[in-house]
Short mmCIF file of C-alpha atoms in Angstrom, two decimals:
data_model
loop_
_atom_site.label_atom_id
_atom_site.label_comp_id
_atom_site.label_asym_id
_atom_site.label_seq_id
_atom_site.Cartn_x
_atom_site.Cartn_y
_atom_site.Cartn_z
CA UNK M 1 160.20 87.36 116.15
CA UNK M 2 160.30 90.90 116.72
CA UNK M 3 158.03 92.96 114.60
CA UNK M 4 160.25 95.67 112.11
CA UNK M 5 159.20 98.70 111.40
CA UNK M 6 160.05 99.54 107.39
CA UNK M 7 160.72 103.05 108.39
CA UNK M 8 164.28 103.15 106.85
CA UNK M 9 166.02 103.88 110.19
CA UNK M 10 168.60 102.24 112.09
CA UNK M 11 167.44 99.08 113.55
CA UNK M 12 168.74 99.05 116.61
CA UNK M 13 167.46 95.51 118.49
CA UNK M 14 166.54 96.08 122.60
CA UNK M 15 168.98 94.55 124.75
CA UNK M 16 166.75 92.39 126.32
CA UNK M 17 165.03 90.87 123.22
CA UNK M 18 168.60 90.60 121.00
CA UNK M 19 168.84 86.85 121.53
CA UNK M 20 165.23 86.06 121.39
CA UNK M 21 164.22 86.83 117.67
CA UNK M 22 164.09 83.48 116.29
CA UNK M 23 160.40 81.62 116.13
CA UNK M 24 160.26 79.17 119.33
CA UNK M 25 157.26 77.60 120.08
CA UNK M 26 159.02 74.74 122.18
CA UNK M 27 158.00 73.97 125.53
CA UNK M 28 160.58 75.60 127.26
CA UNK M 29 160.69 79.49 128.01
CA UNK M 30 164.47 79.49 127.66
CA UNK M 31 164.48 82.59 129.96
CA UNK M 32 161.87 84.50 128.09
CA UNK M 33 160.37 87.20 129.80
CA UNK M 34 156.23 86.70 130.04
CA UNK M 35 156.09 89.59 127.61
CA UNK M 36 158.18 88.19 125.19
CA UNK M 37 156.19 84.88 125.57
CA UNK M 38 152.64 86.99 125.31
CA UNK M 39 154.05 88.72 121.67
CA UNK M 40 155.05 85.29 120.53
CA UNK M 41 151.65 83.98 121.44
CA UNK M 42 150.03 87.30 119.50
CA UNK M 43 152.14 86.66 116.99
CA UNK M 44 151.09 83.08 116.48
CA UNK M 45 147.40 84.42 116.80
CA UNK M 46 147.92 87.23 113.58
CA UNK M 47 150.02 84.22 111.88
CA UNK M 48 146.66 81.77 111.86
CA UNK M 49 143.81 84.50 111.45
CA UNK M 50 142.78 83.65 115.16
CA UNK M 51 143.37 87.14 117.22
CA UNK M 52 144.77 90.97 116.16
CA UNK M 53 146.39 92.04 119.44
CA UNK M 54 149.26 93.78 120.19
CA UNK M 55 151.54 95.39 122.77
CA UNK M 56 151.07 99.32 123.24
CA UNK M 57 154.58 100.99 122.79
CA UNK M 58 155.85 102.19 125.83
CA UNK M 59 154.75 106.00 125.98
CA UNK M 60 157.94 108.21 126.29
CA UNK M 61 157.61 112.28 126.93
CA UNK M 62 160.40 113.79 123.92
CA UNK M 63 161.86 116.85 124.84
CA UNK M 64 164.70 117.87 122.54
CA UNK M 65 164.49 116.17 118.88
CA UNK M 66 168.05 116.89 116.76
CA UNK M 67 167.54 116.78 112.57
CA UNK M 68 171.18 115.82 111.60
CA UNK M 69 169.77 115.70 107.97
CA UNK M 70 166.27 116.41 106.69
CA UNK M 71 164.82 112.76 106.82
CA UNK M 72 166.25 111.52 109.85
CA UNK M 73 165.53 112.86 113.21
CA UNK M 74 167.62 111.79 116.63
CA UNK M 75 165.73 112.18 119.99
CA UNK M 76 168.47 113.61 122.38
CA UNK M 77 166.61 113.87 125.59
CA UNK M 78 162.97 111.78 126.31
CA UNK M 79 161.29 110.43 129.39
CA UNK M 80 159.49 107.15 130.46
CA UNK M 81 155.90 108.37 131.29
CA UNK M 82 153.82 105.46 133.06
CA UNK M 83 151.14 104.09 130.86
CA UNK M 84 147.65 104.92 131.78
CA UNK M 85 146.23 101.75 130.16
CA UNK M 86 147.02 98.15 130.05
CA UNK M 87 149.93 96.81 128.33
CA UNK M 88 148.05 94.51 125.29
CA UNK M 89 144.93 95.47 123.50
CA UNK M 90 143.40 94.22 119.96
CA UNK M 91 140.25 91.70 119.02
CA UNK M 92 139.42 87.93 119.09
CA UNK M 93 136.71 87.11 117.01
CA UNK M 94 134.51 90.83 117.68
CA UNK M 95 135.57 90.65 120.94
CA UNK M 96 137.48 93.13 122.14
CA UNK M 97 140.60 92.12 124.42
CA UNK M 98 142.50 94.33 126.83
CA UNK M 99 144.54 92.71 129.59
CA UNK M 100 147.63 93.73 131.74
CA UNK M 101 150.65 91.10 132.08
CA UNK M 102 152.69 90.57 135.22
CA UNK M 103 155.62 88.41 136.81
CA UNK M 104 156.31 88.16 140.31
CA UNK M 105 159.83 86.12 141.78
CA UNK M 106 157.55 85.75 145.12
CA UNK M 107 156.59 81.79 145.18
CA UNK M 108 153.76 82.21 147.52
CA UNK M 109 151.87 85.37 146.82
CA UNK M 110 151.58 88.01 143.93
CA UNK M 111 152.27 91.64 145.71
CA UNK M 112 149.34 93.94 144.24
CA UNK M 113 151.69 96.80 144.16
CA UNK M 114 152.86 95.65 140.56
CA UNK M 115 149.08 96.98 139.51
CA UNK M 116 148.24 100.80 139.16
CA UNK M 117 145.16 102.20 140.44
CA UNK M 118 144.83 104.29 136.93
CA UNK M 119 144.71 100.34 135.22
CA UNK M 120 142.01 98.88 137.32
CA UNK M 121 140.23 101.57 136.69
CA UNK M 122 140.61 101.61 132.78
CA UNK M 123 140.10 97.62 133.04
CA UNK M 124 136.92 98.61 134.74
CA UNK M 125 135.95 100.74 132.19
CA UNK M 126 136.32 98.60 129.22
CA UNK M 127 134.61 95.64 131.26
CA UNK M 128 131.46 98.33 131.12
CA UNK M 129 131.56 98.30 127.79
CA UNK M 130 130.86 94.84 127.14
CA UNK M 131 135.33 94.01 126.79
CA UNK M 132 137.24 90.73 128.18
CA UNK M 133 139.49 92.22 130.63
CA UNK M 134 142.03 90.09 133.02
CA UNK M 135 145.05 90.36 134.42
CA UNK M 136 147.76 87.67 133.35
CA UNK M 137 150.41 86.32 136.35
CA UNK M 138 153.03 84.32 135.76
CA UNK M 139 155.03 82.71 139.13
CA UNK M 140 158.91 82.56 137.61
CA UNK M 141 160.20 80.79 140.32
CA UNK M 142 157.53 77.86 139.75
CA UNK M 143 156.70 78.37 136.11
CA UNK M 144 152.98 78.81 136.38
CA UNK M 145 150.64 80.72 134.82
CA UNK M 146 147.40 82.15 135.67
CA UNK M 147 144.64 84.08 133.70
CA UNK M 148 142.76 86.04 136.24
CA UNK M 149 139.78 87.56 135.02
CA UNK M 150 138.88 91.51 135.89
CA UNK M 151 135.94 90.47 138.12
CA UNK M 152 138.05 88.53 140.52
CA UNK M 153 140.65 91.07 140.27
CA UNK M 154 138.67 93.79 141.53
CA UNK M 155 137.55 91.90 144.37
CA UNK M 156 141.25 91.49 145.53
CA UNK M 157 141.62 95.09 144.94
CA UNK M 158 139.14 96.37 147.15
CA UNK M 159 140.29 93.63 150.17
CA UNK M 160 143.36 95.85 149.62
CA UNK M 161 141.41 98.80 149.74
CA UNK M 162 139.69 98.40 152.55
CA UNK M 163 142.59 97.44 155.09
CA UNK M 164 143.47 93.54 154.00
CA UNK M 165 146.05 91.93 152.85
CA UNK M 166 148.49 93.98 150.04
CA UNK M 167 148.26 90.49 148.09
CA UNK M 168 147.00 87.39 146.47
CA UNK M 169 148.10 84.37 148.11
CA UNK M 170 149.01 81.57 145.08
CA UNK M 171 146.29 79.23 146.53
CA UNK M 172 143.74 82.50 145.81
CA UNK M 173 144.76 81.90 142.27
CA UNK M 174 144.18 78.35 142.79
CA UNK M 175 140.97 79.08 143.34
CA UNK M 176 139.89 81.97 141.72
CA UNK M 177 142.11 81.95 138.91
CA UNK M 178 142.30 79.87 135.66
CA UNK M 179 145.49 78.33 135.85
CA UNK M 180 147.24 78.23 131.76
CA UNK M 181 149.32 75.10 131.33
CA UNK M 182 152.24 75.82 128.39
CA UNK M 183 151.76 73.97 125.46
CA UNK M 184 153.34 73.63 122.28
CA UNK M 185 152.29 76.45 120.28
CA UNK M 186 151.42 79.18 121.29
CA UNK M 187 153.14 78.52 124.48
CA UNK M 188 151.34 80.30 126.69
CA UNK M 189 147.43 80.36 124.94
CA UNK M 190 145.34 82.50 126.64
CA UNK M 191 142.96 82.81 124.10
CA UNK M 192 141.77 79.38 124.51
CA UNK M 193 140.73 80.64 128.34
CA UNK M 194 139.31 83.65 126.58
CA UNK M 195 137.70 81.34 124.08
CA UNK M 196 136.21 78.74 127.57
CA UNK M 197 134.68 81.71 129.45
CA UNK M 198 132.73 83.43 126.86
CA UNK M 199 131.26 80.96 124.38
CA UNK W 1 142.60 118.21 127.98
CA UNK W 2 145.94 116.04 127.71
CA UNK W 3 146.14 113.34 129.97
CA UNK W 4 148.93 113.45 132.66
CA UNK W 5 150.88 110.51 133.45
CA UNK W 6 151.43 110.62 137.44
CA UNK W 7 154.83 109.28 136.60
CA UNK W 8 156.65 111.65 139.13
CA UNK W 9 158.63 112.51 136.41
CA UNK W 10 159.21 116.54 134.89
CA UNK W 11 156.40 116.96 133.01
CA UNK W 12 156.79 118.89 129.59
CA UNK W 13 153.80 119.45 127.51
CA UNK W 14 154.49 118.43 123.86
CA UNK W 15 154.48 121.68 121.49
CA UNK W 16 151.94 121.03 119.41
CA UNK W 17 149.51 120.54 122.53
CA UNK W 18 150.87 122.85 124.91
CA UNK W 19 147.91 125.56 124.38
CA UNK W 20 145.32 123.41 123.96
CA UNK W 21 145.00 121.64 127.45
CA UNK W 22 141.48 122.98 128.28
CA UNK W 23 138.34 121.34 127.37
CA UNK W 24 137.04 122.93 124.16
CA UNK W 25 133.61 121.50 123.19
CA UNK W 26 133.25 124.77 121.19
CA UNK W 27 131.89 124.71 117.53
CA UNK W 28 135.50 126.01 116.15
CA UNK W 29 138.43 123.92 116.05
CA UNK W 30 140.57 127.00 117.16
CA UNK W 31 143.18 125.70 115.31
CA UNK W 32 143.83 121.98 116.92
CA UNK W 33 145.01 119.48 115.06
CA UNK W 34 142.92 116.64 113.72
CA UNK W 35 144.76 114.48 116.79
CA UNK W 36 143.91 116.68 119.26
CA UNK W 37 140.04 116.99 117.88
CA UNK W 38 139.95 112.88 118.04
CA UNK W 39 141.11 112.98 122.12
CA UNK W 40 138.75 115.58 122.72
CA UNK W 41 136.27 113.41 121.56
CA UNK W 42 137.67 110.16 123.32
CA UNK W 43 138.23 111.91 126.55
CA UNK W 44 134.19 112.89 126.05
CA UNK W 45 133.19 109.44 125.27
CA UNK W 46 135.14 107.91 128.44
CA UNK W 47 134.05 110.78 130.89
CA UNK W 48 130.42 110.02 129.55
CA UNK W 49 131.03 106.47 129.54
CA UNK W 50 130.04 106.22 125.97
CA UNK W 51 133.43 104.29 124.56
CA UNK W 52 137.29 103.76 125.93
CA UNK W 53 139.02 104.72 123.24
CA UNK W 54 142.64 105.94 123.29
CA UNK W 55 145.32 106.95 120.63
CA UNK W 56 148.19 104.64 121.15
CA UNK W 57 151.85 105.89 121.99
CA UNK W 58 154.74 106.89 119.04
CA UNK W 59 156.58 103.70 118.93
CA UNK W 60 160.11 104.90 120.15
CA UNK W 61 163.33 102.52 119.58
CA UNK W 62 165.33 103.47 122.80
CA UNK W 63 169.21 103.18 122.28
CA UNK W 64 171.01 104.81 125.51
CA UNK W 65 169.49 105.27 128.70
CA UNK W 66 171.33 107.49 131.62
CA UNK W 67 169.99 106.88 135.18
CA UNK W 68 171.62 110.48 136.91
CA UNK W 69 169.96 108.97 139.94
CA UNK W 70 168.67 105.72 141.09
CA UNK W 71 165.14 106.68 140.62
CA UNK W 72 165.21 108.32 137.02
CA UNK W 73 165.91 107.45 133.80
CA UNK W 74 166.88 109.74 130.90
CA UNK W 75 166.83 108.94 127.07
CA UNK W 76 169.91 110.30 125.75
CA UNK W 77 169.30 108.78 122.30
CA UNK W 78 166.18 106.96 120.38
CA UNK W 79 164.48 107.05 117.44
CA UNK W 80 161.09 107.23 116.10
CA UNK W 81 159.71 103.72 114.17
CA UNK W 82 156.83 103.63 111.77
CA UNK W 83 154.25 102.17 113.65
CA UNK W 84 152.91 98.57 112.25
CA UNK W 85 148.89 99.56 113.24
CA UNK W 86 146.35 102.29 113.46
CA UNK W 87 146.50 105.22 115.72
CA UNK W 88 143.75 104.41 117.80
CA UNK W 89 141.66 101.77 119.36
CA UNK W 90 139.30 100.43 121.68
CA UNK W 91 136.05 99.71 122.70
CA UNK W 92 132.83 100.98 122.32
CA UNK W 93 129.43 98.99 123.55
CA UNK W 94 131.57 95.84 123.13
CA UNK W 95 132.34 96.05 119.33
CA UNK W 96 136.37 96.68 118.55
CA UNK W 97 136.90 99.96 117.20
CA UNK W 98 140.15 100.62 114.96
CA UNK W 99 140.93 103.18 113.14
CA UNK W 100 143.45 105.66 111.10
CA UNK W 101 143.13 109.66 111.38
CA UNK W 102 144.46 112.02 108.67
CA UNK W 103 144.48 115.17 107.59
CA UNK W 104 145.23 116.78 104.31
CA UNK W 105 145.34 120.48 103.12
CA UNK W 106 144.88 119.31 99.47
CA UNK W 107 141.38 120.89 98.09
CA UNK W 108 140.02 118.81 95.92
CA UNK W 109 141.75 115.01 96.83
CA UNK W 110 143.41 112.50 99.34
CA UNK W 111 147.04 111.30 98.24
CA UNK W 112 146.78 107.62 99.26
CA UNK W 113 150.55 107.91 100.66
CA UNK W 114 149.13 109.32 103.65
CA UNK W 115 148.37 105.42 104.46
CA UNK W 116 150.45 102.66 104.50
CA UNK W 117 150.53 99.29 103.46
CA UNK W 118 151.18 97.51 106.63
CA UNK W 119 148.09 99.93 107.73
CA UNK W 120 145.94 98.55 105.29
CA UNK W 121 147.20 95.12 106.06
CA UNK W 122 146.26 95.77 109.71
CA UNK W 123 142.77 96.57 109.11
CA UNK W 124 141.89 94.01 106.87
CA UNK W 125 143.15 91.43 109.80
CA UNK W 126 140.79 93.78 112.13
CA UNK W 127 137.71 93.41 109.72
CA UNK W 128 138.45 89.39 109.33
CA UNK W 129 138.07 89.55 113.43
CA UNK W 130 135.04 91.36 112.87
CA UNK W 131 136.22 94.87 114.36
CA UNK W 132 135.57 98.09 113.28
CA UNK W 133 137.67 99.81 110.67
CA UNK W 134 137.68 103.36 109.23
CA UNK W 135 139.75 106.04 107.86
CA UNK W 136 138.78 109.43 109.06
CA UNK W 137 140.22 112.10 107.10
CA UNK W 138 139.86 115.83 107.60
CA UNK W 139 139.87 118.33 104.48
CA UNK W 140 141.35 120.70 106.44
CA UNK W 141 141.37 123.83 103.84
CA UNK W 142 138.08 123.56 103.75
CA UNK W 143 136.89 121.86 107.24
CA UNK W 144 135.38 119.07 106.13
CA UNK W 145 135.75 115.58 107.84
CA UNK W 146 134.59 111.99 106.31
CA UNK W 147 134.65 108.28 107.54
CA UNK W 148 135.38 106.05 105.12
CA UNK W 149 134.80 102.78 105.84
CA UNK W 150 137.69 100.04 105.53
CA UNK W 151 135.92 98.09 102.82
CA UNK W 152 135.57 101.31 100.88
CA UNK W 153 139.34 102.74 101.61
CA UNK W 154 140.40 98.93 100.31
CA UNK W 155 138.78 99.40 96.56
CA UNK W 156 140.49 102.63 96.49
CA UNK W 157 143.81 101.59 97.51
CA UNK W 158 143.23 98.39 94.90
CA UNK W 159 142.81 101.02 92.12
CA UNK W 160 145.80 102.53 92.82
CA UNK W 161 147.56 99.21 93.50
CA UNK W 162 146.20 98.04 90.07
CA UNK W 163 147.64 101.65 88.37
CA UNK W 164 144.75 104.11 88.92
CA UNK W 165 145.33 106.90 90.73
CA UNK W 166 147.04 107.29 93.83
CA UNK W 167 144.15 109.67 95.54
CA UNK W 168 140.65 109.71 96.62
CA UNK W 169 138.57 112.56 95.06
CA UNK W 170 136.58 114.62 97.45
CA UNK W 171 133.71 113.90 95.46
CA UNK W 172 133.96 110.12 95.74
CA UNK W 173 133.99 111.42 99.37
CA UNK W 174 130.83 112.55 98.95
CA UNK W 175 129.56 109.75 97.29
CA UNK W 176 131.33 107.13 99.27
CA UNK W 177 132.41 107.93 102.72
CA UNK W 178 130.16 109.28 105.75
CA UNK W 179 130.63 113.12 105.96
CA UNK W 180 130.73 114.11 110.02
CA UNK W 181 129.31 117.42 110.59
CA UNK W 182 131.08 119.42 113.90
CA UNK W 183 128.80 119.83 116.59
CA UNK W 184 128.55 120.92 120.10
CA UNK W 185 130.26 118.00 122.43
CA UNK W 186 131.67 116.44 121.29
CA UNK W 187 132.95 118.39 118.16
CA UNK W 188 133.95 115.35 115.80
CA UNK W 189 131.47 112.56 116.99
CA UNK W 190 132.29 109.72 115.01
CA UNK W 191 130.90 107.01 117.81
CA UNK W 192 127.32 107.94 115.47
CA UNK W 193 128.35 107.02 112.57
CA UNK W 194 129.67 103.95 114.02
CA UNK W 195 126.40 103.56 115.63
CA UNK W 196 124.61 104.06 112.86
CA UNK W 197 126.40 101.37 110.21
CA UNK W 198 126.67 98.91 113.18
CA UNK W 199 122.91 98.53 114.57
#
């Protein structure tokens, strides 16, 4: 379900979450995208008291704002500006969450070019201050799931950095990773990893 | 400072910032808004690695998208939503910081319509996952700034809920809330009063 804003405005549904706004906690992705399985997930976490965390909107740069009347305004011209965080943030029982979430088509390796230098270095910031930071993979062409936690992600990161390989090879996530297995509901609960490495 | 988005993108500063982009740490608030006061202080706290604390993006509901060339997009129409949480958040020495920033030029009281429900409903979630939740509310007529606790902003907005009045007096301000005095650097350094309710 997507979340609605009471602000009186159109509601105009994004294309690529139009046919997705009915609960599904079923076992299947049915073509979800990993961030439309993530704000189910959150959204079953707020539903049960477990977890407050949400998606950041997407920052955009408005230029030129029309008023057609006095209580409505219509942005005419705006920009996509990349985000210098991560894409979720909230809390999980005091502790504070903040994690990035990517999918890769590649079956054998997940390219590190899909990360920004600007977010491993705000992951490493919040990891100073005491946060849970990781980086969340899913494999779409082999439906798997891994929760990679800041630590190990850094360490691929500066391979990369120092002349190795522009990757991590799946059986690095095999290793190094915790792999999430979809369950009922949430489907993909990453919390319960969350929950494992920090008790 | 603002912070730039290396998004390769035109950059255009917004209006209300565009003359503020240098570091201030000055005693005055040379006019800034209450917004721009709070990222001073953020971008102090993560340069001093004190706290990584950010004000989240507008939530924008994007409707038409032109792509004039294959590597940039244009928003030709969107509007703005009511966002469904708090203007800022983050983390500071591993405790969950969430909170709500507003300003009023009223003299003598805070109209409660400056907050919203789903805002209250928000933080009250937050405070169940034992986060951090304040109001911070400038007087701006007569430069004043409080933190008000979530616990104590919730029996206010239960009064008015209940019939009682729809504002917060200035003196139960005084009486009630955490008065931040401007100093040096940063200017409105509400990380101490967190500190100092949270030890």
């Amino acid at each position: 379900m997507a979340i609605h804003y009471p602000n009186g405005k159109m509601y105009t549904p994004k294309k690529e979450t139009a046919n997705v706004k009915k609960k599904d906690y079923s076992f299947s992705n049915r073509g979800k995208t990993l961030e439309d399985e993530l704000n189910d997930a959150n959204e079953y976490y707020l539903a049960h008291d477990i977890a407050v965390i949400y998606k950041k909107p997407i920052p955009i740069q408005v230029v030129k704002v029309d008023y057609p009347s006095r209580s409505s305004a219509v942005i005419k011209e705006a920009y996509y500006r990349t985000p210098s965080t991560t894409d979720f943030n909230g809390v999980f029982e005091g502790k504070y969450i903040d994690f990035e979430a990517k999918e890769t088509e590649n079956r054998t390796a997940f390219p590190l070019k899909n990360v920004h230098l600007h977010q491993v270095e705000h992951m490493s910031k919040v990891v100073k201050q005491h946060g849970i930071s990781f980086l969340l993979v899913r494999f779409s062409a082999v439906d798997r799931y891994f929760y990679l936690p800041f630590e190990q992600l850094k360490l691929f990161w500066d391979r990369m950095q120092t002349g190795g390989r522009k990757s991590i090879a799946l059986s690095e996530f095999e290793e190094h990773a915790i792999e999430i297995t979809p369950k009922y509901a949430p489907r993909i609960d990453y919390l319960k990893v969350v929950n494992d490495l920090n008790v």
